[in-house]
Structure formats: structure tokens, C-alpha cells
Short mmCIF file of C-alpha atoms and ligand atoms in Angstrom, two decimals:
data_model
loop_
_atom_site.label_atom_id
_atom_site.label_comp_id
_atom_site.label_asym_id
_atom_site.label_seq_id
_atom_site.Cartn_x
_atom_site.Cartn_y
_atom_site.Cartn_z
CA UNK A 674 195.74 -33.29 188.75
CA UNK A 675 194.41 -32.82 192.63
CA UNK A 676 197.47 -31.74 195.06
CA UNK A 677 195.40 -33.28 197.56
CA UNK A 678 197.02 -36.15 199.20
CA UNK A 679 195.56 -39.21 196.53
CA UNK A 680 194.67 -42.85 197.30
CA UNK A 681 193.53 -45.08 194.61
CA UNK A 682 191.05 -47.45 194.06
CA UNK A 683 191.68 -49.37 191.40
CA UNK A 684 188.48 -51.78 189.70
CA UNK A 685 188.00 -55.03 189.56
CA UNK A 686 184.63 -54.62 188.41
CA UNK A 687 182.54 -55.00 192.28
CA UNK A 688 178.85 -53.56 192.15
CA UNK A 689 179.94 -51.64 195.01
CA UNK A 690 182.84 -49.66 194.04
CA UNK A 691 180.73 -46.63 193.61
CA UNK A 692 180.45 -47.10 198.23
CA UNK A 693 183.95 -47.54 198.77
CA UNK A 694 184.76 -44.08 197.08
CA UNK A 695 182.16 -42.75 199.31
CA UNK A 696 183.23 -44.22 202.73
CA UNK A 697 186.74 -42.70 201.75
CA UNK A 698 185.08 -39.35 200.78
CA UNK A 699 183.43 -39.03 203.56
CA UNK A 700 186.63 -38.81 205.96
CA UNK A 701 187.11 -36.09 203.82
CA UNK A 702 190.08 -38.28 202.15
CA UNK A 703 190.73 -37.81 197.48
CA UNK A 704 190.58 -40.38 195.57
CA UNK A 705 189.83 -41.99 191.54
CA UNK A 706 188.22 -45.27 190.79
CA UNK A 707 190.65 -46.68 188.11
CA UNK A 708 189.60 -49.79 186.30
CA UNK A 709 192.29 -52.75 186.69
CA UNK A 710 193.14 -51.53 182.52
CA UNK A 711 194.20 -48.95 183.10
CA UNK A 712 196.43 -49.26 185.71
CA UNK A 713 199.82 -49.58 184.24
CA UNK A 714 202.69 -49.31 186.32
CA UNK A 715 203.44 -45.57 184.38
CA UNK A 716 200.52 -44.89 185.73
CA UNK A 717 200.82 -45.67 189.36
CA UNK A 718 203.75 -43.90 188.82
CA UNK A 719 202.18 -40.44 187.58
CA UNK A 720 198.93 -40.99 190.07
CA UNK A 721 201.18 -41.72 193.00
CA UNK A 722 199.07 -43.27 195.75
CA UNK A 723 199.46 -42.62 199.12
CA UNK A 724 197.35 -46.42 199.22
CA UNK A 725 195.81 -48.42 196.81
CA UNK A 726 192.42 -50.22 198.34
CA UNK A 727 191.29 -53.69 196.18
CA UNK A 728 187.94 -53.47 194.83
CA UNK A 729 185.30 -56.53 194.73
CA UNK A 730 184.32 -58.05 192.16
CA UNK A 731 182.70 -60.60 189.69
CA UNK A 732 185.99 -62.61 188.26
CA UNK A 733 187.24 -65.77 190.15
CA UNK A 734 191.28 -65.45 190.76
CA UNK A 735 191.26 -69.60 189.57
CA UNK A 736 190.46 -68.52 185.93
CA UNK A 737 193.07 -68.51 183.99
CA UNK A 738 193.85 -65.11 182.66
CA UNK A 739 191.31 -62.88 184.97
CA UNK A 740 192.21 -59.31 186.33
CA UNK A 741 195.35 -58.52 187.37
CA UNK A 742 197.41 -55.26 190.08
CA UNK A 743 200.39 -54.40 187.91
CA UNK A 744 202.95 -55.91 190.55
CA UNK A 745 204.08 -51.89 190.30
CA UNK A 746 202.10 -51.66 193.26
CA UNK A 747 203.37 -53.90 195.64
CA UNK A 748 206.54 -52.49 195.14
CA UNK A 749 205.63 -48.75 196.03
CA UNK A 750 205.51 -48.94 199.49
CA UNK A 751 201.92 -47.72 200.59
CA UNK A 752 199.22 -49.40 202.72
CA UNK A 753 197.34 -51.86 200.37
CA UNK A 754 193.28 -52.53 201.52
CA UNK A 755 191.65 -55.71 199.62
CA UNK A 756 188.64 -56.50 199.16
CA UNK A 757 187.40 -59.88 198.66
CA UNK A 758 188.61 -60.70 194.52
CA UNK A 759 190.90 -57.94 195.94
CA UNK A 760 191.99 -60.12 198.55
CA UNK A 761 192.10 -62.93 196.41
CA UNK A 762 193.81 -61.48 194.03
CA UNK A 763 196.18 -60.33 196.74
CA UNK A 764 197.06 -63.57 198.23
CA UNK A 765 197.44 -65.18 195.17
CA UNK A 766 200.10 -61.81 193.66
CA UNK A 767 202.21 -62.68 197.01
CA UNK A 768 202.04 -66.27 197.41
CA UNK A 769 199.21 -67.46 198.85
CA UNK A 770 196.59 -70.06 197.74
CA UNK A 771 192.82 -69.08 196.81
CA UNK A 772 190.12 -71.96 195.78
CA UNK A 773 186.85 -71.95 193.77
CA UNK A 774 184.01 -74.17 195.60
CA UNK A 775 183.99 -76.53 198.48
CA UNK A 776 181.21 -75.19 199.82
CA UNK A 777 182.46 -72.65 201.21
CA UNK A 778 180.62 -70.27 199.61
CA UNK A 779 179.87 -67.23 201.78
CA UNK A 780 176.82 -64.74 200.48
CA UNK A 781 174.93 -62.25 202.58
CA UNK A 782 175.33 -61.49 206.32
CA UNK A 783 178.70 -63.33 207.96
CA UNK A 784 179.69 -62.79 211.55
CA UNK A 785 184.07 -62.12 212.01
CA UNK A 786 186.00 -63.29 215.19
CA UNK A 787 188.87 -61.92 215.81
CA UNK A 788 191.99 -64.24 216.66
CA UNK A 789 193.83 -60.90 217.41
CA UNK A 790 192.97 -58.06 218.09
CA UNK A 791 197.16 -56.24 217.39
CA UNK A 792 196.46 -54.76 213.77
CA UNK A 793 196.31 -50.60 213.96
CA UNK A 794 193.45 -51.74 211.43
CA UNK A 795 191.00 -53.14 213.91
CA UNK A 796 191.12 -50.29 216.44
CA UNK A 797 187.97 -49.76 217.82
CA UNK A 798 186.34 -52.16 215.91
CA UNK A 799 185.41 -55.80 217.94
CA UNK A 800 185.10 -54.94 221.24
CA UNK A 801 186.86 -58.14 223.03
CA UNK A 802 187.97 -60.70 221.48
CA UNK A 803 184.73 -62.45 222.32
CA UNK A 804 183.13 -60.47 221.14
CA UNK A 805 182.01 -60.50 217.02
CA UNK A 806 181.15 -58.32 214.34
CA UNK A 807 178.64 -58.02 211.86
CA UNK A 808 180.18 -58.25 207.67
CA UNK A 809 178.43 -58.64 204.57
CA UNK A 810 180.89 -61.96 202.24
CA UNK A 811 179.62 -62.48 198.70
CA UNK A 812 182.84 -65.07 197.82
CA UNK A 813 182.23 -68.43 195.85
CA UNK A 814 186.13 -68.55 196.34
CA UNK A 815 187.60 -67.93 199.40
CA UNK A 816 191.22 -67.76 200.33
CA UNK A 817 193.26 -71.40 201.62
CA UNK A 818 196.62 -69.97 201.65
CA UNK A 819 197.83 -66.93 203.44
CA UNK A 820 201.20 -65.12 201.63
CA UNK A 821 203.91 -65.23 203.19
CA UNK A 822 204.25 -62.77 205.98
CA UNK A 823 200.73 -62.60 206.51
CA UNK A 824 198.81 -63.36 209.78
CA UNK A 825 195.47 -63.45 210.09
CA UNK A 826 193.38 -61.72 212.90
CA UNK A 827 189.64 -62.43 212.03
CA UNK A 828 187.77 -66.05 211.05
CA UNK A 829 184.24 -66.22 209.57
CA UNK A 830 182.65 -69.83 209.19
CA UNK A 831 182.63 -69.69 205.35
CA UNK A 832 186.15 -68.04 205.22
CA UNK A 833 188.75 -68.63 207.97
CA UNK A 834 190.81 -66.26 206.50
CA UNK A 835 188.79 -63.25 207.11
CA UNK A 836 191.24 -60.86 207.81
CA UNK A 837 194.91 -60.86 207.66
CA UNK A 838 197.21 -58.60 207.24
CA UNK A 839 201.19 -58.39 207.14
CA UNK A 840 201.51 -55.10 209.50
CA UNK A 841 205.35 -54.58 208.64
CA UNK A 842 203.69 -53.55 204.87
CA UNK A 843 200.75 -52.33 205.46
CA UNK A 844 198.92 -54.98 203.29
CA UNK A 845 195.45 -55.84 204.39
CA UNK A 846 193.21 -57.91 202.96
CA UNK A 847 189.77 -58.70 204.29
CA UNK A 848 187.83 -61.14 202.32
CA UNK A 849 183.62 -58.98 203.44
CA UNK A 850 183.11 -55.82 201.79
CA UNK A 851 183.30 -52.51 205.10
CA UNK A 852 182.23 -50.31 202.60
CA UNK A 853 178.42 -51.15 202.42
CA UNK A 854 175.60 -51.28 205.25
CA UNK A 855 175.43 -54.40 206.03
CA UNK A 856 178.38 -54.06 207.75
CA UNK A 857 177.85 -51.54 210.54
CA UNK A 858 181.06 -50.48 211.59
CA UNK A 859 182.87 -50.98 207.65
CA UNK A 860 183.69 -47.38 207.81
CA UNK A 861 185.42 -47.32 211.14
CA UNK A 862 187.89 -49.73 208.50
CA UNK A 863 188.34 -48.16 206.05
CA UNK A 864 188.89 -44.36 208.96
CA UNK A 865 191.98 -47.11 210.39
CA UNK A 866 193.47 -48.33 206.88
CA UNK A 867 193.81 -44.39 206.42
CA UNK A 868 194.84 -43.32 209.02
CA UNK A 869 197.51 -46.02 208.79
CA UNK A 870 198.91 -45.13 205.41
CA UNK A 871 198.89 -40.96 207.01
CA UNK A 872 195.51 -39.40 205.41
CA UNK A 873 195.34 -35.82 206.78
CA UNK A 874 192.05 -35.21 205.54
CA UNK A 875 192.58 -32.93 203.73
CA UNK A 876 189.86 -33.30 200.47
CA UNK A 877 187.42 -30.31 201.93
CA UNK A 878 184.95 -28.91 199.83
CA UNK A 879 186.27 -25.54 201.13
CA UNK A 880 190.38 -26.43 199.63
CA UNK A 881 188.66 -28.16 196.93
CA UNK A 882 186.29 -24.59 195.61
CA UNK A 883 189.05 -22.31 195.94
CA UNK A 884 191.40 -25.81 193.79
CA UNK A 885 187.85 -25.24 191.55
CA UNK A 886 187.98 -22.01 190.84
CA UNK A 887 192.11 -21.59 189.99
CA UNK A 888 190.99 -25.13 187.97
CA UNK A 889 188.70 -22.61 186.63
CA UNK A 890 191.04 -19.78 185.93
CA UNK A 891 193.70 -21.81 184.32
CA UNK A 892 191.66 -22.80 181.66
CA UNK A 893 189.55 -20.20 180.72
CA UNK A 894 191.83 -17.22 180.84
CA UNK A 895 190.01 -13.83 180.22
CA UNK A 896 187.86 -16.07 177.61
CA UNK A 897 183.91 -16.06 177.66
CA UNK A 898 181.54 -18.97 178.90
CA UNK A 899 177.64 -19.72 178.39
CA UNK A 900 176.25 -22.93 180.69
CA UNK A 901 173.62 -23.77 180.63
CA UNK A 902 170.87 -23.22 184.01
CA UNK A 903 168.27 -25.18 184.71
CA UNK A 904 167.17 -23.94 188.80
CA UNK A 905 168.46 -27.62 189.31
CA UNK A 906 171.11 -28.34 191.53
CA UNK A 907 173.84 -29.02 189.40
CA UNK A 908 174.26 -26.04 187.50
CA UNK A 909 173.28 -23.62 189.74
CA UNK A 910 176.58 -24.90 191.60
CA UNK A 911 177.99 -24.70 188.49
CA UNK A 912 177.87 -21.61 187.47
CA UNK A 913 177.93 -19.60 191.12
CA UNK A 914 181.01 -21.48 190.94
CA UNK A 915 182.59 -20.57 187.55
CA UNK A 916 181.28 -17.06 188.38
CA UNK A 917 183.61 -16.30 191.35
CA UNK A 918 186.20 -17.13 188.95
CA UNK A 919 185.83 -15.53 186.47
CA UNK A 920 182.91 -13.15 187.02
CA UNK A 921 181.01 -11.71 184.60
CA UNK A 922 182.97 -13.09 181.20
CA UNK A 923 180.06 -16.20 182.08
CA UNK A 924 176.44 -16.06 181.42
CA UNK A 925 173.93 -18.29 181.85
CA UNK A 926 171.55 -19.33 179.50
CA UNK A 927 168.26 -20.02 181.49
CA UNK A 928 165.13 -21.99 178.48
CA UNK A 929 161.68 -21.49 180.62
CA UNK A 930 159.65 -23.64 178.53
CA UNK A 931 156.95 -23.29 180.55
CA UNK A 932 156.75 -26.10 182.22
CA UNK A 933 158.62 -25.28 185.43
CA UNK A 934 156.42 -25.88 188.89
CA UNK A 935 155.20 -22.94 190.25
CA UNK A 936 157.47 -20.01 190.90
CA UNK A 937 160.35 -21.24 189.75
CA UNK A 938 160.57 -19.14 186.76
CA UNK A 939 161.22 -16.07 188.53
CA UNK A 940 162.75 -17.60 191.69
CA UNK A 941 165.57 -18.69 189.08
CA UNK A 942 165.57 -15.39 186.95
CA UNK A 943 165.96 -13.48 190.71
CA UNK A 944 168.30 -15.42 192.66
CA UNK A 945 170.91 -15.27 190.19
CA UNK A 946 170.45 -12.14 188.10
CA UNK A 947 169.47 -10.51 191.77
CA UNK A 948 171.56 -12.07 194.22
CA UNK A 949 174.49 -13.80 192.29
CA UNK A 950 174.41 -10.23 189.33
CA UNK A 951 175.47 -13.37 186.41
CA UNK A 952 174.47 -12.89 183.49
CA UNK A 953 171.42 -14.34 182.78
CA UNK A 954 168.88 -14.58 180.00
CA UNK A 955 165.43 -15.61 180.68
CA UNK A 956 164.31 -17.25 177.40
CA UNK A 957 160.05 -17.29 178.06
CA UNK A 958 160.26 -19.59 175.36
CA UNK A 959 156.94 -20.55 176.58
CA UNK A 960 154.00 -19.87 173.90
CA UNK A 961 157.02 -22.07 171.62
CA UNK A 962 157.05 -25.44 173.57
CA UNK A 963 153.70 -25.60 174.30
CA UNK A 964 152.33 -24.25 171.21
CA UNK A 965 154.51 -28.05 170.61
CA UNK A 966 152.97 -29.46 172.50
CA UNK A 967 149.16 -29.28 171.93
CA UNK A 968 147.32 -32.76 171.13
CA UNK A 969 150.00 -34.52 172.03
CA UNK A 970 149.93 -37.76 174.54
CA UNK A 971 152.71 -40.12 174.16
CA UNK A 972 154.90 -39.34 176.05
CA UNK A 973 158.24 -39.87 174.06
CA UNK A 974 157.09 -37.62 170.81
CA UNK A 975 156.25 -35.17 174.50
CA UNK A 976 159.99 -35.86 174.61
CA UNK A 977 161.29 -34.63 172.01
CA UNK A 978 159.19 -32.37 171.29
CA UNK A 979 160.72 -30.34 174.70
CA UNK A 980 164.58 -31.75 173.81
CA UNK A 981 164.34 -31.39 170.50
CA UNK A 982 163.09 -27.15 171.30
CA UNK A 983 165.16 -26.45 173.59
CA UNK A 984 168.14 -27.46 171.49
CA UNK A 985 167.53 -25.03 169.20
CA UNK A 986 166.14 -22.29 171.60
CA UNK A 987 170.01 -22.57 174.04
CA UNK A 988 171.93 -22.51 170.43
CA UNK A 989 169.97 -19.75 169.31
CA UNK A 990 170.08 -17.88 172.71
CA UNK A 991 173.53 -18.96 172.90
CA UNK A 992 175.37 -17.52 169.21
CA UNK A 993 173.86 -13.51 170.64
CA UNK A 994 177.27 -14.41 172.76
CA UNK A 995 180.52 -12.88 171.31
CA UNK A 996 182.64 -14.62 171.51
CA UNK A 997 182.30 -17.50 173.25
CA UNK A 998 184.98 -20.69 173.65
CA UNK A 999 183.28 -22.05 176.57
CA UNK A 1000 179.91 -24.24 176.99
CA UNK A 1001 179.92 -24.62 181.38
CA UNK A 1002 178.02 -27.92 181.84
CA UNK A 1003 177.34 -29.48 185.33
CA UNK A 1004 178.55 -33.14 184.88
CA UNK A 1005 179.51 -35.56 188.48
CA UNK A 1006 181.98 -37.68 188.77
CA UNK A 1007 179.29 -41.04 189.07
CA UNK A 1008 178.48 -40.13 184.76
CA UNK A 1009 182.74 -40.49 183.83
CA UNK A 1010 183.92 -43.13 186.07
CA UNK A 1011 183.99 -46.02 183.55
CA UNK A 1012 183.57 -49.02 183.75
CA UNK A 1013 185.38 -52.30 183.32
CA UNK A 1014 184.55 -54.13 181.27
CA UNK A 1015 184.94 -58.31 180.51
CA UNK A 1016 184.00 -58.37 177.73
CA UNK A 1017 187.44 -57.88 176.22
CA UNK A 1018 189.74 -54.39 176.37
CA UNK A 1019 189.68 -51.28 178.48
CA UNK A 1020 185.62 -49.81 178.71
CA UNK A 1021 185.97 -46.91 177.92
CA UNK A 1022 181.94 -46.67 178.30
CA UNK A 1023 181.80 -43.31 179.74
CA UNK A 1024 178.40 -41.65 179.79
CA UNK A 1025 177.62 -38.11 178.84
CA UNK A 1026 174.37 -37.61 179.34
CA UNK A 1027 174.76 -33.97 180.49
CA UNK A 1028 176.16 -33.06 177.24
CA UNK A 1029 172.52 -33.04 174.99
CA UNK A 1030 172.09 -33.82 171.76
CA UNK A 1031 176.33 -33.72 171.56
CA UNK A 1032 176.01 -28.84 171.77
CA UNK A 1033 178.87 -28.37 172.30
CA UNK A 1034 180.85 -30.17 169.09
CA UNK A 1035 178.11 -28.52 167.41
CA UNK A 1036 178.28 -25.53 168.62
CA UNK A 1037 182.18 -26.04 168.13
CA UNK A 1038 182.29 -25.45 172.51
CA UNK A 1039 185.08 -26.50 174.63
CA UNK A 1040 184.24 -27.80 177.81
CA UNK A 1041 184.17 -26.53 181.45
CA UNK A 1042 182.93 -28.89 183.55
CA UNK A 1043 183.68 -28.26 188.13
CA UNK A 1044 182.33 -30.23 188.57
CA UNK A 1045 183.45 -33.37 187.14
CA UNK A 1046 184.90 -34.83 190.61
CA UNK A 1047 182.13 -35.00 193.07
CA UNK A 1048 179.70 -36.99 194.37
CA UNK A 1049 176.09 -36.04 194.58
CA UNK A 1050 176.19 -35.17 197.84
CA UNK A 1051 179.49 -33.46 197.52
CA UNK A 1052 178.50 -30.73 195.40
CA UNK A 1053 175.31 -29.83 197.37
CA UNK A 1054 178.44 -29.40 200.52
CA UNK A 1055 180.58 -27.05 198.04
CA UNK A 1056 176.56 -25.23 196.97
CA UNK A 1057 176.11 -24.76 200.84
CA UNK A 1058 180.44 -23.39 200.94
CA UNK A 1059 179.01 -20.90 197.62
CA UNK A 1060 176.40 -19.93 199.70
CA UNK A 1061 173.91 -21.28 198.04
CA UNK A 1062 170.55 -21.80 200.44
CA UNK A 1063 169.38 -24.27 202.37
CA UNK A 1064 166.50 -24.41 200.68
CA UNK A 1065 167.15 -24.40 197.12
CA UNK A 1066 170.01 -27.48 197.57
CA UNK A 1067 168.65 -30.16 199.25
CA UNK A 1068 165.28 -29.90 196.63
CA UNK A 1069 164.03 -32.72 195.37
CA UNK A 1070 164.29 -33.74 191.89
CA UNK A 1071 162.34 -32.00 188.81
CA UNK A 1072 162.74 -33.09 185.35
CA UNK A 1073 164.46 -32.27 182.42
CA UNK A 1074 160.86 -32.17 180.55
CA UNK A 1075 159.56 -30.82 184.15
CA UNK A 1076 155.57 -30.89 184.28
CA UNK A 1077 154.50 -31.68 180.82
CA UNK A 1078 155.15 -35.92 182.20
CA UNK A 1079 153.91 -35.33 185.56
CA UNK A 1080 150.55 -34.38 182.92
CA UNK A 1081 149.45 -37.83 181.02
CA UNK A 1082 147.31 -37.01 177.90
CA UNK A 1083 147.69 -34.18 176.23
CA UNK A 1084 148.93 -30.60 177.59
CA UNK A 1085 147.12 -27.58 178.26
CA UNK A 1086 147.64 -24.31 180.10
CA UNK A 1087 144.49 -24.55 182.39
CA UNK A 1088 145.47 -28.54 183.04
CA UNK A 1089 149.50 -27.12 183.86
CA UNK A 1090 147.80 -23.74 186.17
CA UNK A 1091 145.71 -26.59 188.25
CA UNK A 1092 148.27 -28.81 188.56
CA UNK A 1093 151.37 -25.88 189.67
CA UNK A 1094 148.45 -25.33 192.29
CA UNK A 1095 147.94 -28.79 193.66
CA UNK A 1096 152.12 -29.62 193.76
CA UNK A 1097 151.86 -25.92 195.67
CA UNK A 1098 149.75 -27.07 197.87
CA UNK A 1099 150.77 -30.66 198.42
CA UNK A 1100 155.13 -30.47 199.09
CA UNK A 1101 153.97 -27.09 201.61
CA UNK A 1102 151.80 -30.05 203.20
CA UNK A 1103 155.28 -32.08 202.80
CA UNK A 1104 157.40 -28.89 204.17
CA UNK A 1105 154.77 -28.06 207.79
CA UNK A 1106 154.66 -31.66 209.52
CA UNK A 1107 158.54 -31.92 208.56
CA UNK A 1108 159.06 -34.37 205.43
CA UNK A 1109 160.11 -33.35 202.73
CA UNK A 1110 163.81 -34.19 203.79
CA UNK A 1111 162.37 -37.80 204.27
CA UNK A 1112 160.91 -37.81 200.63
CA UNK A 1113 162.42 -38.75 197.54
CA UNK A 1114 160.81 -36.73 195.44
CA UNK A 1115 157.36 -36.04 195.54
CA UNK A 1116 155.03 -34.49 193.32
CA UNK A 1117 151.58 -34.27 191.80
CA UNK A 1118 150.89 -35.24 188.51
CA UNK A 1119 146.70 -34.65 186.83
CA UNK A 1120 144.85 -37.24 185.39
CA UNK A 1121 143.00 -36.76 181.94
CA UNK A 1122 140.35 -37.48 183.56
CA UNK A 1123 137.61 -36.20 185.07
CA UNK A 1124 134.73 -36.61 188.13
CA UNK A 1125 132.21 -35.82 189.36
CA UNK A 1126 131.91 -34.76 193.21
CA UNK A 1127 129.59 -32.17 195.66
CA UNK A 1128 130.63 -28.92 197.31
CA UNK A 1129 128.12 -27.40 198.81
CA UNK A 1130 124.88 -27.64 197.12
CA UNK A 1131 126.70 -28.01 194.12
CA UNK A 1132 127.66 -31.11 191.93
CA UNK A 1133 131.03 -30.62 190.09
CA UNK A 1134 132.46 -32.03 186.88
CA UNK A 1135 136.43 -31.53 187.29
CA UNK A 1136 140.41 -33.30 187.28
CA UNK A 1137 141.11 -35.70 189.38
CA UNK A 1138 144.64 -36.48 190.36
CA UNK A 1139 147.25 -37.76 191.91
CA UNK A 1140 149.84 -37.59 194.78
CA UNK A 1141 153.09 -39.17 194.77
CA UNK A 1142 156.05 -39.84 197.27
CA UNK A 1143 158.50 -42.01 197.31
CA UNK A 1144 162.09 -42.50 199.10
CA UNK A 1145 164.86 -43.70 197.29
CA UNK A 1146 168.75 -44.08 196.93
CA UNK A 1147 169.21 -43.18 193.48
CA UNK A 1148 166.27 -43.56 191.13
CA UNK A 1149 166.53 -46.21 189.86
CA UNK A 1150 164.42 -48.29 192.25
CA UNK A 1151 161.94 -46.75 194.67
CA UNK A 1152 159.46 -47.17 197.65
CA UNK A 1153 156.74 -44.93 197.83
CA UNK A 1154 156.67 -42.91 201.28
CA UNK A 1155 154.06 -44.28 203.84
CA UNK A 1156 151.90 -41.10 205.04
CA UNK A 1157 149.25 -41.31 208.01
CA UNK A 1158 146.35 -41.06 206.81
CA UNK A 1159 145.15 -38.12 208.53
CA UNK A 1160 148.38 -36.55 205.88
CA UNK A 1161 146.51 -38.08 203.32
CA UNK A 1162 142.98 -37.53 204.57
CA UNK A 1163 144.29 -32.70 205.22
CA UNK A 1164 146.08 -32.38 202.05
CA UNK A 1165 143.08 -34.23 200.03
CA UNK A 1166 140.95 -31.65 202.07
CA UNK A 1167 143.12 -28.94 201.49
CA UNK A 1168 143.64 -29.80 197.58
CA UNK A 1169 140.51 -29.81 196.61
CA UNK A 1170 139.08 -27.01 198.77
CA UNK A 1171 141.79 -24.49 197.43
CA UNK A 1172 143.06 -26.41 193.84
CA UNK A 1173 139.68 -24.72 191.87
CA UNK A 1174 139.37 -27.43 188.83
CA UNK A 1175 140.48 -30.87 190.79
CA UNK A 1176 137.61 -33.31 192.87
CA UNK A 1177 139.23 -35.64 193.93
CA UNK A 1178 142.75 -36.69 194.64
CA UNK A 1179 144.24 -40.36 194.91
CA UNK A 1180 147.42 -41.20 196.69
CA UNK A 1181 150.15 -43.46 194.36
CA UNK A 1182 151.63 -46.47 196.24
CA UNK A 1183 153.82 -48.41 192.67
CA UNK A 1184 157.71 -49.16 193.61
CA UNK A 1185 159.42 -48.39 190.80
CA UNK A 1186 160.15 -51.13 188.82
CA UNK A 1187 157.39 -52.03 188.26
CA UNK A 1188 156.47 -48.36 188.06
CA UNK A 1189 157.94 -45.51 187.10
CA UNK A 1190 159.07 -42.33 189.95
CA UNK A 1191 157.18 -40.29 187.01
CA UNK A 1192 154.34 -41.54 185.34
CA UNK A 1193 155.47 -40.54 181.67
P1 XMP B 1006 162.27 -42.80 186.44
O1 XMP B 1006 160.21 -42.09 186.10
O2 XMP B 1006 162.08 -43.07 185.49
O3 XMP B 1006 163.67 -40.70 187.40
O4 XMP B 1006 161.65 -43.65 187.15
C1 XMP B 1006 164.16 -41.50 187.77
C2 XMP B 1006 164.38 -40.38 188.07
O5 XMP B 1006 164.79 -39.37 186.56
C3 XMP B 1006 163.66 -38.42 186.33
N1 XMP B 1006 164.29 -38.35 185.60
C4 XMP B 1006 164.25 -37.30 184.83
N2 XMP B 1006 165.43 -36.12 185.10
N3 XMP B 1006 165.66 -35.82 182.65
C5 XMP B 1006 166.29 -35.29 183.61
O6 XMP B 1006 166.58 -34.40 184.60
C6 XMP B 1006 164.23 -36.92 181.88
O7 XMP B 1006 164.45 -36.28 181.61
C7 XMP B 1006 164.32 -37.92 183.40
N4 XMP B 1006 162.83 -38.17 183.13
C8 XMP B 1006 162.88 -38.98 184.87
C9 XMP B 1006 162.80 -38.65 187.45
O8 XMP B 1006 162.56 -37.11 188.24
C10 XMP B 1006 163.65 -39.36 188.38
O9 XMP B 1006 164.24 -38.32 189.57
#
């Protein structure tokens, strides 16, 4: 258990519960999300939160058997904030009344007007009594009678009890979602809430780094650890952190499948072996992978071929490290948050996609996962804390199967060379125009088609390529980036002039859905 001040988020299944955690972490408050089914009295006692938040959820508190928080939560003497379903369940548990329907459902934007400003939760929120604040609502049920001890502090047309509180007990209940973007001042409510609860903002990356190093030492002792290094941010940060903790008892294995971008393999080796002095096995297996992919054009067969070979090579190299007992993985917090299941019983669906092919079990290794408590942007902050260069930390995501899925159709060395060069020019253009950080991901795909062109006085018959650049927050949905025509024209000219083998450049303007970000 972390030694920081802790806030507990009891999850009732809202789609946006993770955003609550994000807002709190931004305030340097350590919090954990736990599904309501798992939050027993014993759990509460052990977790010992300094404040509790009840999330929203899809159920109706008017339905018998709908989710409840443990009664002990109300007796701990700590502040509680109920949001949407969390507000309704708090009211009902404390003696108020919640009703369904009656035409008071609200979905989307709404405005809350204050009825009383003298509530610490609302400090700096409403400008004055006549002002109103935009909030985001999403509720069918509504509170029709507040619980004894509560007063109303804000109303909206569909929610007469939009903000209520029992200031003496420090129980706060809001019908809207302060964690979402469409409640523009929502972060202020969280800031006021955690201040009220006495949080000092002790969750910083500097303190996390020291704590994580101590924990790694405790877990691993003087045993050896293997870390699979992909060159991506997560595995790199994990490797540098573990190396700080246990020094050369860490060995990194970098399986180089020959499908990386220009100079990427060299950069990984230089940074880890030469700059950080981390023992590194560089398994240069381009021939093996590209050989196995000969004649393969089906995207799924490509992915499976690469995945299987990757595991084989990793196992072979790892077996050379004598006495290794642990495998390090860059698992992040979003991968381990258990989701609320309404189909019965506590959900145990913990995603394990970092756990490639069950490797740890197969190899009889125990796991070290020093990033399990962190969100992606916290991993970046930790990377900066560990001295990894900004340019490296801010890099766009890159898929495991690498350039293979940016080369539709059959892969050849010639095509990979052309693709690497075109991609380097494109990214250089994006950086030069100061657009890199605005874009989630940008890359070139080389198309399996040759087209006719004319250069100088001669005919050319070369490959066409597609530029891709998307904006996204999580890679699940995406939109194409609206480059200016000037930028596109200049980039096309540079690619055709500088990259032998390409004579036509197109720009992919498909969003996701219906497209995907990668071409395969
Ligand atoms: P798609 O193409 O599905 O990609 O829209 C969504 C995001 O996931 C990345 N991606 C992968 N990452 N292994 C990975 O580690 C993979 O097999 C893989 N396939 C896609 C993709 O680059 C984008 O960021």
C-alpha cells in the first residue's frame, strides 16, 4: 500500500470514472478506483482513505438490488463526494428520496444556478449569485427529497437538487459530472473537495520515483530481472527505473525485428547501452522476421507471424541470462483497473495485453510492474524525472508489428527502405512546422501499387505512398489532421525529390471509425 494520502473512488460503473482519477492525479492526489462490489467494510478499513468519491453509474437506485456503497463509508468521518448515481445513492442511503422519470431527465449541457454560495466546495466557482455555471448532466432519475442534514446549494432546470451538501459531515452530492470536459470549471470542485479533505498534494513524480525504487528493491532483492525493451515510452521508463533500483542485476532484451523506423534500433542501443549503461542484449533478427514474412500479404498472418517469432526470440535470449527470476513489464494503471460488471458478481476482467502470450508463466518468471499505478501522462512525467530526453518521451505511439502493418501487401526489403526514408522526411516536415505535439500519430504507408510519373525529361514508374496523421485522445477514435494545402504540397515535393522509389503522394483523410489508424 502506498504511503501517500489516499482517496478512494468507489466505481458504480460510469463510463467516465477514469476521468475522476485523472482530475485528482492532476491535483497531486493519490487515488484508486475500486468496483463497488469489492469495497467491503474490511477493505475500507485497510485502505483507510482520507476521502471517498462515489462515481456515477448506469443503474437506477430505485431498482431493488441496485449497487450500494458499504454503510461503513458514512461512519468514517471523512468527506464524501457523490456524483450522479453516486449522489442519488448517497441521498437514498441517508434518508432522502430518489424518483425515476417524470420528465426531468437531463442529458448533455445544462446550467446550474447557485442558491447559496457559502460552501467550501463552491469556492471560486460561481462568480456571483446571479451567475450560472455550465455543467454536463446525464441522468434519468432525480432526487426528489434530500436527506436530513442536507441543504441545497445549486439548482438546474431538470435537477432542483443539482448541488447539495451536509457541511457538518462534509458530505457533498452533485447531480452533474464535474470530471468531464463539458463541465469547464469542474476541476475547481475537485480542488476544493480535496483541500477540504486535507490533502497536501503529496503525490509527485519525485516522491513516486523514490518509493518505486524502494519497492523494486524490496520485491527483487539481489535476484536478476529481465526487461523486454521495445523502444517505446513504457518499457523504456520501466527499464531506467529498475536499473536505478537494482543496477546491473537488470538485463534488457531488445528484439529487433527489422521493422523499425530509420535509425530507431541504433538510437535504442545507444541510449540504453551507452548513455544509461544498462546491460542490453540486442537481438538483431531482421533476416529471420523478414524471411518469415516473405510472400505473406494477409494482415492477420503478418501479425501472428511477427508475434510468434517475437516470443521465440525473446525466450531464447532471456534463457541466456542465468539465474533470472523476474520479468519486468510496462503495465499501466488503465490496464489493471477492474471494470464493474452488472452481469453478476465482482468482475475480475483484468486486461493483460502487455502480458505477451503468457510469457511469464511459460518461463517460470515472476512479474515486476513498476508502472502499474500510473496513467500514461504520469509515465511521461516519471520519464522526465529519470532524465529521459523530452524528444523521446513525447514520441508518437508505434505499433508492435512495426512497419509491417504500414506496408500493405507483401513486404520486401526494398519497400521497407523506401518507407523508412519517406517516413523520416514526413516527420521532419511535421517537426519543422511545429506540429508534432498536436498530432497523436503520423506516419507514411507505402502502397502496393506503382504509378507512372515524369521527372526531368524521363518517365518514372515508382511506388505511391499515403501520409497519415490523426488526432486522438486514446487511439480508440481518431480524426485526420487538417494540414494546410501548403504543408501537404511542400511535403509531397520533398518526399518525391528526396526519396528514390516514390513518385506519388496521397493524404489519407479517413477518420476512425470507419477506418483504423494503421492501414492493417
Ligand atoms: P488502430 O490501427 O487499431 O490502432 O486504429 C490504434 C492504436 O494502436 C496501435 N496499434 C498497436 N500497438 N501493437 C501495439 O503495440 C499492435 O499490434 C498494434 N496495432 C495497432 C496503433 O499504432 C494506434 O496507436
